[in-house]
CSV table of C-alpha atoms in Angstrom, one decimal:
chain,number,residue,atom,x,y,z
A,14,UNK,CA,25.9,-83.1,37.6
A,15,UNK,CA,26.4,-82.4,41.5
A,16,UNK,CA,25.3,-79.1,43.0
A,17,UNK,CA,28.9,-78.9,44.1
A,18,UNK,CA,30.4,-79.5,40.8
A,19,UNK,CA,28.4,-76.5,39.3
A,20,UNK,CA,29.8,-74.6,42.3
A,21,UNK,CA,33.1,-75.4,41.5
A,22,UNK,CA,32.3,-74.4,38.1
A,23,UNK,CA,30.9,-71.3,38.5
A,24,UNK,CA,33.7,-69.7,41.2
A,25,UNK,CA,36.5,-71.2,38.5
A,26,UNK,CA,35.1,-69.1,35.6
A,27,UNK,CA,34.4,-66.0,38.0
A,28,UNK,CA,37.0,-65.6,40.5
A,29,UNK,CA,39.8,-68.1,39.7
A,30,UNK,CA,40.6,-68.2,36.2
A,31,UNK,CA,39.0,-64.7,35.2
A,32,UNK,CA,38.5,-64.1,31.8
A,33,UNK,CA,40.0,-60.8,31.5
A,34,UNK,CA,42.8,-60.7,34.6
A,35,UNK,CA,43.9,-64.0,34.0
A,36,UNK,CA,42.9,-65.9,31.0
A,37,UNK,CA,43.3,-62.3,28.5
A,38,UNK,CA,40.2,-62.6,26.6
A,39,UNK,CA,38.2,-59.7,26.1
A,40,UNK,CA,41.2,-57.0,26.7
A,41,UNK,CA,39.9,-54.7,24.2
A,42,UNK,CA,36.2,-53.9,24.8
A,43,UNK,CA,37.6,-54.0,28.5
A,44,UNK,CA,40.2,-51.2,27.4
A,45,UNK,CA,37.8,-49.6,25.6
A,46,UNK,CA,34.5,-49.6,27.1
A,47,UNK,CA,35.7,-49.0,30.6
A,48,UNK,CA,35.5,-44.7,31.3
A,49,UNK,CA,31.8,-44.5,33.0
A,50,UNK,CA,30.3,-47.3,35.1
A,51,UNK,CA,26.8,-47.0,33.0
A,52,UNK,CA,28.1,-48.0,29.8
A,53,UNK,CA,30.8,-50.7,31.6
A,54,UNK,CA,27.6,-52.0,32.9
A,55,UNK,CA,25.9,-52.0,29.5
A,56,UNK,CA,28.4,-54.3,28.1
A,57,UNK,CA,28.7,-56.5,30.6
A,58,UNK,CA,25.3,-57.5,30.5
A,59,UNK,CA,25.5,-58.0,26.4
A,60,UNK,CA,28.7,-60.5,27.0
A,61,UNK,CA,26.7,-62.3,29.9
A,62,UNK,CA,23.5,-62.7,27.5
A,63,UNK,CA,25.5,-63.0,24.1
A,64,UNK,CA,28.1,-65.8,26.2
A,65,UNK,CA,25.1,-68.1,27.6
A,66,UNK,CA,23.3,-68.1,24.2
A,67,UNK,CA,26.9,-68.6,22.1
A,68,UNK,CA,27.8,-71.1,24.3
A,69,UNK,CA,24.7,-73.4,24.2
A,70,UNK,CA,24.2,-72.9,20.0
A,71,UNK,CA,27.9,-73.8,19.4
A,72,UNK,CA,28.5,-76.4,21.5
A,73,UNK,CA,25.2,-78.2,20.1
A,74,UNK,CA,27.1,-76.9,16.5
A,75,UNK,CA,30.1,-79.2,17.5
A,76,UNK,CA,28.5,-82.3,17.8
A,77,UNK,CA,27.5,-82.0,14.4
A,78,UNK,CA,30.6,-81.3,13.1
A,79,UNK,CA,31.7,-84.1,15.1
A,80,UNK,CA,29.4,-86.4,14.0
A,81,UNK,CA,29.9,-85.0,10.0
A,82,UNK,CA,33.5,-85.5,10.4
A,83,UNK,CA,34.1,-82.0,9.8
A,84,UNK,CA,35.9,-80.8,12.6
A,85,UNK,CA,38.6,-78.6,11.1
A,86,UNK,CA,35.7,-76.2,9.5
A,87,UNK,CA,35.1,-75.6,13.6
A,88,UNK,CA,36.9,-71.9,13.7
A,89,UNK,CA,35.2,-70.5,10.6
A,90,UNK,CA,31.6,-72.7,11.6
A,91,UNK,CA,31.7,-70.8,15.2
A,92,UNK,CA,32.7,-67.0,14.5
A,93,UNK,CA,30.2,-67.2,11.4
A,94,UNK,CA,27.5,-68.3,13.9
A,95,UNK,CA,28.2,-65.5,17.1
A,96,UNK,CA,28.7,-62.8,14.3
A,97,UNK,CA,25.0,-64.0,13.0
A,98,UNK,CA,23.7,-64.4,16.7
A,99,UNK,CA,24.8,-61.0,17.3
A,100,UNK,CA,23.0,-59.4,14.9
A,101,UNK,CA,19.9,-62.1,15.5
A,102,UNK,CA,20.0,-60.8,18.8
A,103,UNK,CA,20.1,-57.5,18.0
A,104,UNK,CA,17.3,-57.9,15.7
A,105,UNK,CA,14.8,-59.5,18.4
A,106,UNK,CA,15.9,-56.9,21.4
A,107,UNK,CA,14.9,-53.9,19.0
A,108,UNK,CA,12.0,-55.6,18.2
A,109,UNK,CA,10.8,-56.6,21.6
A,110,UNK,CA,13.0,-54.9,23.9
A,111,UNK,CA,13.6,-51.5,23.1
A,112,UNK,CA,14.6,-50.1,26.6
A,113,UNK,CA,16.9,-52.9,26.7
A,114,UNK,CA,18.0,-51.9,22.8
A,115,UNK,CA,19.4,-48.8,23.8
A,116,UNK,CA,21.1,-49.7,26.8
A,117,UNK,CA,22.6,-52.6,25.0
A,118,UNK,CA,22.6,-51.2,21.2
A,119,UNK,CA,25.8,-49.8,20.6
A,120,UNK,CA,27.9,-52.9,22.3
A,121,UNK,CA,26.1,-55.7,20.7
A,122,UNK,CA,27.8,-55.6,17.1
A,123,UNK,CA,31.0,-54.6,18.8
A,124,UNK,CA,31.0,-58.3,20.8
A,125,UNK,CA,31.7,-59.8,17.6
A,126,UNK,CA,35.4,-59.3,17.9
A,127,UNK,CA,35.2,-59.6,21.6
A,128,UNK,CA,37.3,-63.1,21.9
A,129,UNK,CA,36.1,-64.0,24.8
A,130,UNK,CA,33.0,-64.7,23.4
A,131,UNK,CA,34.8,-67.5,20.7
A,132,UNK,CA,37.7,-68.3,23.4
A,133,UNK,CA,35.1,-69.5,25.9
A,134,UNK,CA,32.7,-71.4,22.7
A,135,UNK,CA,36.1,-73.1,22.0
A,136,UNK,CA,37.0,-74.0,26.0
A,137,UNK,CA,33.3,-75.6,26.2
A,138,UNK,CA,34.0,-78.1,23.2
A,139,UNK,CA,37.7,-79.4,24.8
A,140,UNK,CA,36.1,-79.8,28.5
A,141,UNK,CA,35.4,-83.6,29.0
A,142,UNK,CA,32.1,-84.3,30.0
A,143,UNK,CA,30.1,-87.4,30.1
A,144,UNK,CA,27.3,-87.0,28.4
A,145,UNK,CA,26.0,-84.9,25.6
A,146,UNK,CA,23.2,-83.4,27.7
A,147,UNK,CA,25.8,-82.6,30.9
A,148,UNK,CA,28.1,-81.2,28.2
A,149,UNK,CA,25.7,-78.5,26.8
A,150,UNK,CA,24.4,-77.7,30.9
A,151,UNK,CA,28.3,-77.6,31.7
A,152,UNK,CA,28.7,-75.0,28.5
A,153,UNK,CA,25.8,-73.0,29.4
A,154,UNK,CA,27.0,-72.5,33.0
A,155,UNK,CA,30.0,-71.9,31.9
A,156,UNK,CA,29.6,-69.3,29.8
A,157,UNK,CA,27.3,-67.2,31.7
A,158,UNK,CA,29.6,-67.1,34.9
A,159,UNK,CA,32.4,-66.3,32.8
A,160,UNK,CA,30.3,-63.4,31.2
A,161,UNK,CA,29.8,-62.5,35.3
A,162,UNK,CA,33.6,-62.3,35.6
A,163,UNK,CA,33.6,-60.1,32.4
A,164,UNK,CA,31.2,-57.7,34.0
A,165,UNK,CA,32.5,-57.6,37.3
A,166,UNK,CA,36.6,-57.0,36.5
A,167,UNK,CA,35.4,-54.4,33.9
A,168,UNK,CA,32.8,-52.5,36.5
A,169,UNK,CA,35.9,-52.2,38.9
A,170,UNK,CA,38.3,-51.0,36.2
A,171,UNK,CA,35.1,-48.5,35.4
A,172,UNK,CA,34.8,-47.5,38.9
A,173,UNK,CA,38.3,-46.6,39.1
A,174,UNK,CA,38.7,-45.0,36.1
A,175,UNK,CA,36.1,-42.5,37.2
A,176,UNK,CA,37.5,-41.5,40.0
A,177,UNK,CA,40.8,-41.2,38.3
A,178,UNK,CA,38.8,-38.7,36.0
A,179,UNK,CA,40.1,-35.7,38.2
A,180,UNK,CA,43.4,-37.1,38.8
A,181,UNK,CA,46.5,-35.4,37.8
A,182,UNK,CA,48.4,-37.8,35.6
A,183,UNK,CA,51.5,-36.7,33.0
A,184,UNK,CA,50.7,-37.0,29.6
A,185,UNK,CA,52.1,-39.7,28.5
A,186,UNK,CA,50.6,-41.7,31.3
A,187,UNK,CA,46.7,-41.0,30.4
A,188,UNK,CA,44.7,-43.2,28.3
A,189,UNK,CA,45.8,-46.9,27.6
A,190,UNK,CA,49.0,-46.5,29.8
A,191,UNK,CA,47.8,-45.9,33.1
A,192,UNK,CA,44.4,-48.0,32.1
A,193,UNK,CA,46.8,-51.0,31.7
A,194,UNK,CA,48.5,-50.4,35.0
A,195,UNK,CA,45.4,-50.3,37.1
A,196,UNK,CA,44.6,-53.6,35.0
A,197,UNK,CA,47.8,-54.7,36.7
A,198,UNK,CA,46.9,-54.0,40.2
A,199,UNK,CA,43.8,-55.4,39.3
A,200,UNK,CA,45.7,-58.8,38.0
A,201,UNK,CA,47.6,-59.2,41.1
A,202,UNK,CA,44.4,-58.8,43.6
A,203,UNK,CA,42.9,-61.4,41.6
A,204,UNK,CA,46.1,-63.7,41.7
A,205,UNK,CA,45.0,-64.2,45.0
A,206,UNK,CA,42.4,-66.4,44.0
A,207,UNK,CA,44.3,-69.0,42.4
A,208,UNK,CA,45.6,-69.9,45.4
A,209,UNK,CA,41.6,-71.1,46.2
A,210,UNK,CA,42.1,-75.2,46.4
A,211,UNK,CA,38.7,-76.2,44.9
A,212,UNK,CA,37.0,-78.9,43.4
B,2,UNK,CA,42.1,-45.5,-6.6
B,3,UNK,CA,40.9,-46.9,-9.6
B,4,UNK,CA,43.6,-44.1,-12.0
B,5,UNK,CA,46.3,-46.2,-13.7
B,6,UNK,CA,48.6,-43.9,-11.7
B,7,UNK,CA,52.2,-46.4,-11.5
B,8,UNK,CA,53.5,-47.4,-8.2
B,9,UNK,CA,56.2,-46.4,-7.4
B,10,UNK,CA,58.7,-47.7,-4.6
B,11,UNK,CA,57.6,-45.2,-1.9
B,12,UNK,CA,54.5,-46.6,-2.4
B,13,UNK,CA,55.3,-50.1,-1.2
B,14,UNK,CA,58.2,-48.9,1.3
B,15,UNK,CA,56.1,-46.5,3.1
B,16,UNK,CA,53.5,-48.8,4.7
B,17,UNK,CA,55.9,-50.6,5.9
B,18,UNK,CA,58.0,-48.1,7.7
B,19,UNK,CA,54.3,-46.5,8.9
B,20,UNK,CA,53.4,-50.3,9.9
B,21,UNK,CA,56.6,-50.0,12.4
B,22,UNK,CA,56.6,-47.1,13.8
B,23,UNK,CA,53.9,-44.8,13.0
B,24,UNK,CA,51.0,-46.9,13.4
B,25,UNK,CA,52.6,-49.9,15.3
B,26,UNK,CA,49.5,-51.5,15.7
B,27,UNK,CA,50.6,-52.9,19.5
B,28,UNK,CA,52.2,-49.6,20.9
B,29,UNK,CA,50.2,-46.5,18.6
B,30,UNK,CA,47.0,-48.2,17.6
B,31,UNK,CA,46.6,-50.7,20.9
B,32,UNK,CA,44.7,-53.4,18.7
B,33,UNK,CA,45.0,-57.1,19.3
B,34,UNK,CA,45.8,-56.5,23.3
B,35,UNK,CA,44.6,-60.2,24.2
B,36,UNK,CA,47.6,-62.0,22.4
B,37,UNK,CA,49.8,-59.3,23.3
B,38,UNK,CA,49.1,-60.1,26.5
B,39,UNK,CA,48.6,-63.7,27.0
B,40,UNK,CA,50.9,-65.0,24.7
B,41,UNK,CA,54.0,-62.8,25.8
B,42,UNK,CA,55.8,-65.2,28.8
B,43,UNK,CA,58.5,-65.4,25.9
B,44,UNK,CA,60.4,-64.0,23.6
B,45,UNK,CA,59.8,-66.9,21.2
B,46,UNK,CA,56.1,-67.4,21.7
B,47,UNK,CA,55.9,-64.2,21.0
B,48,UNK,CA,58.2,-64.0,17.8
B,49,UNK,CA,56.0,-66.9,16.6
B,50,UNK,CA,52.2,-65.5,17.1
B,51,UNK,CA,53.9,-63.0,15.6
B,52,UNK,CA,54.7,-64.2,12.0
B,53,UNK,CA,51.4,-66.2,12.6
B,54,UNK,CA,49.5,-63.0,12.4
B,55,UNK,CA,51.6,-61.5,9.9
B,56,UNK,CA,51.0,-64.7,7.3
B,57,UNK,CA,47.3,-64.3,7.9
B,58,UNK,CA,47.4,-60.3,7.6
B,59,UNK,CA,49.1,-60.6,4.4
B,60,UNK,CA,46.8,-63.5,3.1
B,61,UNK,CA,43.8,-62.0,4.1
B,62,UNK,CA,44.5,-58.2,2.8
B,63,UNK,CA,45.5,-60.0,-0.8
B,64,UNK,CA,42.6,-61.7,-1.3
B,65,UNK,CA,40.3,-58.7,0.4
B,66,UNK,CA,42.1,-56.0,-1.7
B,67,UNK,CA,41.6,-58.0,-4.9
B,68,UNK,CA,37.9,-58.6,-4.1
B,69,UNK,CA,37.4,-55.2,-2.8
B,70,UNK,CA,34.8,-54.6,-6.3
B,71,UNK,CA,33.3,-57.5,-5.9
B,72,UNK,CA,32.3,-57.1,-2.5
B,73,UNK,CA,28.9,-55.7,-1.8
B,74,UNK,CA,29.2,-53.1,1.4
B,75,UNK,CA,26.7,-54.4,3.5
B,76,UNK,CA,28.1,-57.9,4.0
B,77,UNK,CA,31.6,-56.8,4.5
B,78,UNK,CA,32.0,-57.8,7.5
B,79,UNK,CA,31.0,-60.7,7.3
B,80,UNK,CA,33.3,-61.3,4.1
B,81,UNK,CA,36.1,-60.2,5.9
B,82,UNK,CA,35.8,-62.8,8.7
B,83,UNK,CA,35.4,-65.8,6.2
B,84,UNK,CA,38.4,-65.2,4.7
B,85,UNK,CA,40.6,-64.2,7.6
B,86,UNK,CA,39.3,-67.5,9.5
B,87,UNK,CA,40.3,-69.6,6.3
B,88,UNK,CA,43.8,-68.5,7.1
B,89,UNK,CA,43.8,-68.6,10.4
B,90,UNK,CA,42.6,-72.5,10.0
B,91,UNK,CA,45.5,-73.0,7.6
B,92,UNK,CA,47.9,-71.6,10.5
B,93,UNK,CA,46.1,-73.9,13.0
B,94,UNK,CA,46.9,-77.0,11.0
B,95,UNK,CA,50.4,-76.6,9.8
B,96,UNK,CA,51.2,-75.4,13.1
B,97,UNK,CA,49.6,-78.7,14.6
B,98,UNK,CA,51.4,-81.0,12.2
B,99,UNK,CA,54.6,-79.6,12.2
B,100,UNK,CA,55.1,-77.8,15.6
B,101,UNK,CA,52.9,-79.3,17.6
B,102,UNK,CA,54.7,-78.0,21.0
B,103,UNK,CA,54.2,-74.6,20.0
B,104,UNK,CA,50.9,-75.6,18.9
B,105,UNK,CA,50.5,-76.5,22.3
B,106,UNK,CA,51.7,-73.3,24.3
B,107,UNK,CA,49.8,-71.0,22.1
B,108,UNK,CA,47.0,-73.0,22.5
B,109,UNK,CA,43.8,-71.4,22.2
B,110,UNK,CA,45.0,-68.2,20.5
B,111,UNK,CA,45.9,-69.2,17.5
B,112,UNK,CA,41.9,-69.8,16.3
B,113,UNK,CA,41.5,-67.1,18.1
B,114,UNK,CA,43.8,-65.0,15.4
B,115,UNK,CA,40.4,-64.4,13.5
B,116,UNK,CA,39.0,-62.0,16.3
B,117,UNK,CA,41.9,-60.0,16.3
B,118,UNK,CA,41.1,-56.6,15.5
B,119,UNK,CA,44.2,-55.8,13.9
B,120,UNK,CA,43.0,-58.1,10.8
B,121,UNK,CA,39.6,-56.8,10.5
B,122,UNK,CA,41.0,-53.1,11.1
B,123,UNK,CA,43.1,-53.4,8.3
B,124,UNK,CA,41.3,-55.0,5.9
B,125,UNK,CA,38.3,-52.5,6.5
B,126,UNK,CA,40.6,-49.9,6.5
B,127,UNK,CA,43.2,-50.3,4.0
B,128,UNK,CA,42.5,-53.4,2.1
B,129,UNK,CA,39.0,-52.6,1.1
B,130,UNK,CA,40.5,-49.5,-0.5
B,131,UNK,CA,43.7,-49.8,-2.1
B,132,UNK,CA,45.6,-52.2,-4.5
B,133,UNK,CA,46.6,-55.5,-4.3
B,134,UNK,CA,50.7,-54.4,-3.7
B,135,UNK,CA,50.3,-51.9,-1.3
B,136,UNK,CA,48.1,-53.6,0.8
B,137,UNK,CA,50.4,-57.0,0.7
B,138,UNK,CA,53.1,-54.5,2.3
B,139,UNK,CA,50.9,-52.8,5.0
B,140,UNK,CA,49.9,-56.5,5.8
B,141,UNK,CA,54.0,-57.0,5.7
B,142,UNK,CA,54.5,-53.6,7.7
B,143,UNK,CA,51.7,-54.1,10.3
B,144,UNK,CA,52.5,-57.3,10.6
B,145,UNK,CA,56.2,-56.8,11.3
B,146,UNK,CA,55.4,-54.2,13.9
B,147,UNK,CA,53.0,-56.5,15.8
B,148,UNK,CA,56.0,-59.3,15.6
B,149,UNK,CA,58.2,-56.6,16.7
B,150,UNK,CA,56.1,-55.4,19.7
B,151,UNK,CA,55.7,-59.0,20.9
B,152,UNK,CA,58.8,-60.2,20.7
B,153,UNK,CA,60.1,-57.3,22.7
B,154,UNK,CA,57.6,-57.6,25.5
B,155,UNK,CA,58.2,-61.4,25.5
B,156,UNK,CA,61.7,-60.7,25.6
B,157,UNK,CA,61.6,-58.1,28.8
B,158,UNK,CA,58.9,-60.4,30.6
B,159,UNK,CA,61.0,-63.5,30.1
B,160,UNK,CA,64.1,-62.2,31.2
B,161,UNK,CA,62.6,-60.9,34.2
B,162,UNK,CA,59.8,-63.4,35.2
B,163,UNK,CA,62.1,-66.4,34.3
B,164,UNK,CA,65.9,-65.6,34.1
B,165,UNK,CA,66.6,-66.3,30.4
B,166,UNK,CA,65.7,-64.9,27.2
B,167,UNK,CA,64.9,-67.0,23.6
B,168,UNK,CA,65.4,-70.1,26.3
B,169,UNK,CA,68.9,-69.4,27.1
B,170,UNK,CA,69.2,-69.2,31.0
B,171,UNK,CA,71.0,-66.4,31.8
B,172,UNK,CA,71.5,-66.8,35.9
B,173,UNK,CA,74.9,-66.7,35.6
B,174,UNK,CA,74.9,-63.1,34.1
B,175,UNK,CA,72.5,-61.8,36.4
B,176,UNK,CA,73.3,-61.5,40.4
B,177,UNK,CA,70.2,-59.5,40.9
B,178,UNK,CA,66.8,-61.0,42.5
B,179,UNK,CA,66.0,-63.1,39.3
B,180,UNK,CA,63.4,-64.5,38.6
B,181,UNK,CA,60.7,-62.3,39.8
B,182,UNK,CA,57.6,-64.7,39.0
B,183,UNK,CA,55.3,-61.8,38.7
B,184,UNK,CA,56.0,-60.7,35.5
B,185,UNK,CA,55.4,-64.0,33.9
B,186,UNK,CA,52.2,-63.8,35.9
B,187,UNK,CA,49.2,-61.6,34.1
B,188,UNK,CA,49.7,-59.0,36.5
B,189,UNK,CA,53.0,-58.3,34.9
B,190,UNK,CA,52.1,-58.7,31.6
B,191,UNK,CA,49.7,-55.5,31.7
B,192,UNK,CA,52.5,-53.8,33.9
B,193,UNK,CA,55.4,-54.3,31.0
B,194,UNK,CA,53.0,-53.2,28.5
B,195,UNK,CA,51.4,-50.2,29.9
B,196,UNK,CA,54.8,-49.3,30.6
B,197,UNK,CA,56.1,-50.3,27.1
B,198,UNK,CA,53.5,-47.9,25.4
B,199,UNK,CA,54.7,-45.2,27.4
B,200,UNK,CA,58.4,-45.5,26.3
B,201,UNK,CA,57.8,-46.3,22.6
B,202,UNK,CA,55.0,-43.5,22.0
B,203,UNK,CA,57.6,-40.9,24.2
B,204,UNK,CA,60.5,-41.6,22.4
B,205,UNK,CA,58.9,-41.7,18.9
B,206,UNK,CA,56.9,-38.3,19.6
B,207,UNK,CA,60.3,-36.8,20.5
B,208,UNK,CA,62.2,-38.2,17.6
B,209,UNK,CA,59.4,-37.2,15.1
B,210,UNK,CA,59.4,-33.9,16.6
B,211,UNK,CA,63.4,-32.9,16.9
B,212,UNK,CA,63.2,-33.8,12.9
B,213,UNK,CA,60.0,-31.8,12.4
B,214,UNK,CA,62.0,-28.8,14.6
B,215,UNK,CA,64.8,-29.8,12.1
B,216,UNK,CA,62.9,-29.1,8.9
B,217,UNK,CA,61.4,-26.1,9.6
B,218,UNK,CA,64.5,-24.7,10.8
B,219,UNK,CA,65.8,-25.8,7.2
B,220,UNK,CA,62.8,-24.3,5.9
B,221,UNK,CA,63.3,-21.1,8.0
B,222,UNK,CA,66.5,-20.7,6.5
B,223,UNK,CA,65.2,-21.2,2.3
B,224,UNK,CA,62.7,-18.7,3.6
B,225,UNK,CA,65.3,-16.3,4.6
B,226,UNK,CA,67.0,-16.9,1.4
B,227,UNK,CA,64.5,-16.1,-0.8
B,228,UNK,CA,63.3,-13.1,0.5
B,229,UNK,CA,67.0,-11.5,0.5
B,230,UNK,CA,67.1,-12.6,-3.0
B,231,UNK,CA,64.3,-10.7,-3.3
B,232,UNK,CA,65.2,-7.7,-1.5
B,233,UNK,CA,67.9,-7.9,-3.9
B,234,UNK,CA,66.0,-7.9,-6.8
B,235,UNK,CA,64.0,-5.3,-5.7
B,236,UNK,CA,67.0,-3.1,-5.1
């Protein structure tokens, strides 16, 4: 593994192919975890940690499978194993961590349906890598700089949402509606970025 | 719930009609937004994540409602994620062997069926606690609505973002500026639903309120009725 190819990997996951503005994983707790920066920042650091741990354990999880002959059970093997993570985790930071507990404590089991968390332990497995050891670096990478991109589309959509806290918008417009257009400004800004030529 | 009260035909029609309209789970309840969004560029991709979901949401709420004694509280969850990814495999697999180019344009959201919340909503919050009928039919009701909601939004973005609509090109029809690329694009895809919301949950509040207005008029009017009646008596 080259220092450039981690680069490459890294800005992909962030900026180019974003999880939320252009892959749509992870729409809901970015819906509805977005109204104050605090707890936008809260989650974002739970998908960061939860992603970099998920992604290591099941792509190691795979090669079993793979080497069992059991690949179909993969869907059922891998959500089983981030719903127990998450609560693992959850377990350990209220044990050891308690500041940490109840900055992170109410978002942790929520992650469980957060598909980003599956959609990128399912991308890792299907990226061709040469080795076994490159393969889990390459998923571990992976998934925490596409926890980053998490963090920092849903701090932006928090920061905005804030300030359109005072605004005067109809009715029908407020909640979901107008949350979904900003998402769409939002989406078009980082359309930009897939026009970045890397790798 | 547990009273040997009979069903009767309401019972089974209603979730349906609520699955719809009243709680569409796309437009009303705003569950399941990453399929919604990503798997929208057309009508058909839509139509067909659409009766993916709906097989697994009727699977799953079966099997959940007929457990739901057996089930201890405190691994529900857990329960409920075992069997909805069971179906969810089953879709992967047909799909693969038997439409394997849809297979491929859905790509990684059909495993990823077992994190949508709709499934999990419903089973924890209707499946868990009703029969084994009615919850086949909100699983058929839900379901329907979520096809529904796709299939229009796949509809509206492919007719815009790409000219044609269930794959039929439709330049011919159309002089205006099309295609507009952005719509197929994600920015788009939150712009058409954001908007979409807004018109369906408009329009059904009205509609639900003119026929509210209606009622009580009606009901004004027994009102009125009865107390001449009684005026009359009283006289």
């Amino acid at each position: 593994m080259s220092v450039t190819a981690i680069l490459v990997l890294v800005v992909n996951a962030i900026l180019v192919n974003n999880f939320i503005l252009s892959r749509f994983l992870g729409i809901c707790p970015f819906l509805g975890v977005s109204k104050k920066i605090d707890t936008a920042l809260g989650m974002g650091f739970a998908v960061i940690f939860v992603m970099g741990v998920a992604s290591v354990i099941t792509y190691a999880l795979n090669l079993l499978l793979i080497k069992a002959n059991i690949l179909y059970l993969q869907t059922i093997v891998f959500i089983l194993v981030i719903a127990s993570l998450i609560q693992l985790v959850e377990i350990v930071v209220k044990r050891f961590s308690p500041g940490l507990y109840s900055a992170l404590g109410v978002y942790l089991p929520l992650i469980t349906t957060n598909c980003a968390v599956l959609g990128v332990a399912i991308m890792n497995v299907s990226i061709p890598v040469s080795s076994a050891a490159s393969g889990l670096l390459i998923a571990f990478i992976n998934g925490i700089s596409s926890g980053i991109g998490f963090t920092i589309a849903i701090l932006i959509l928090a920061g905005i949402r804030e300030k359109l806290e005072t605004a005067d918008i109809p009715k029908s417009f407020q909640g979901f509606p107008i949350t979904l257009l900003i998402a769409s400004i939002m989406a078009m800004a980082f359309a930009a970025f897939s026009g970045f030529n890397i790798g | 719930m547990e009273n040997k009260k009979k069903l009767t035909v309401e019972d089974l029609i209603t979730p349906i009609k609520d699955g719809i309209i009243k709680n569409n789970p796309t437009f009303r309840l705003v569950l399941g937004t990453c399929p919604t969004l990503a798997v929208t560029t057309s009508a058909i991709n839509g139509l067909s994540m659409g009766l993916a979901v709906t097989f697994v949401l009727i699977c799953s709420n079966i099997i959940i409602s007929m457990l739901r004694n057996f089930i201890p509280r405190k691994v529900r969850i857990p329960c409920y994620i075992l069997i909805i990814s069971t179906f969810s495999t089953v879709v992967d697999m047909v799909m693969k062997k038997f439409i394997p180019s849809l297979h491929d344009s859905l790509g990684l959201f059909i495993p990823l069926i077992v994190v949508n919340c709709i499934l999990l909503a419903r089973a924890e919050g209707f499946a868990s606690l009703n029969k084994v009928l009615p919850s086949a039919m909100d699983g058929l009701g839900i379901g329907l609505g979520f096809t529904l909601a796709l299939t229009i939004m796949g509809a509206i973005r492919e007719f815009i973002g790409a000219g044609a609509i269930f794959g039929f090109s439709l330049r011919a029809l159309s002089q205006a500026e099309l295609p507009m690329t952005i719509f197929i694009l994600p920015a788009g895809g939150f712009m058409v639903f954001g908007l979409l919301i807004v018109i369906f949950n408009v329009t059904v509040d009205k509609v639900s309120e003119y026929s509210e207005r209606k009622k009580s008029q009606q009901g004004a009017k027994l009102n009125t009725k009865n107390e001449t009646e009684e005026e009359e008596i009283a006289l």
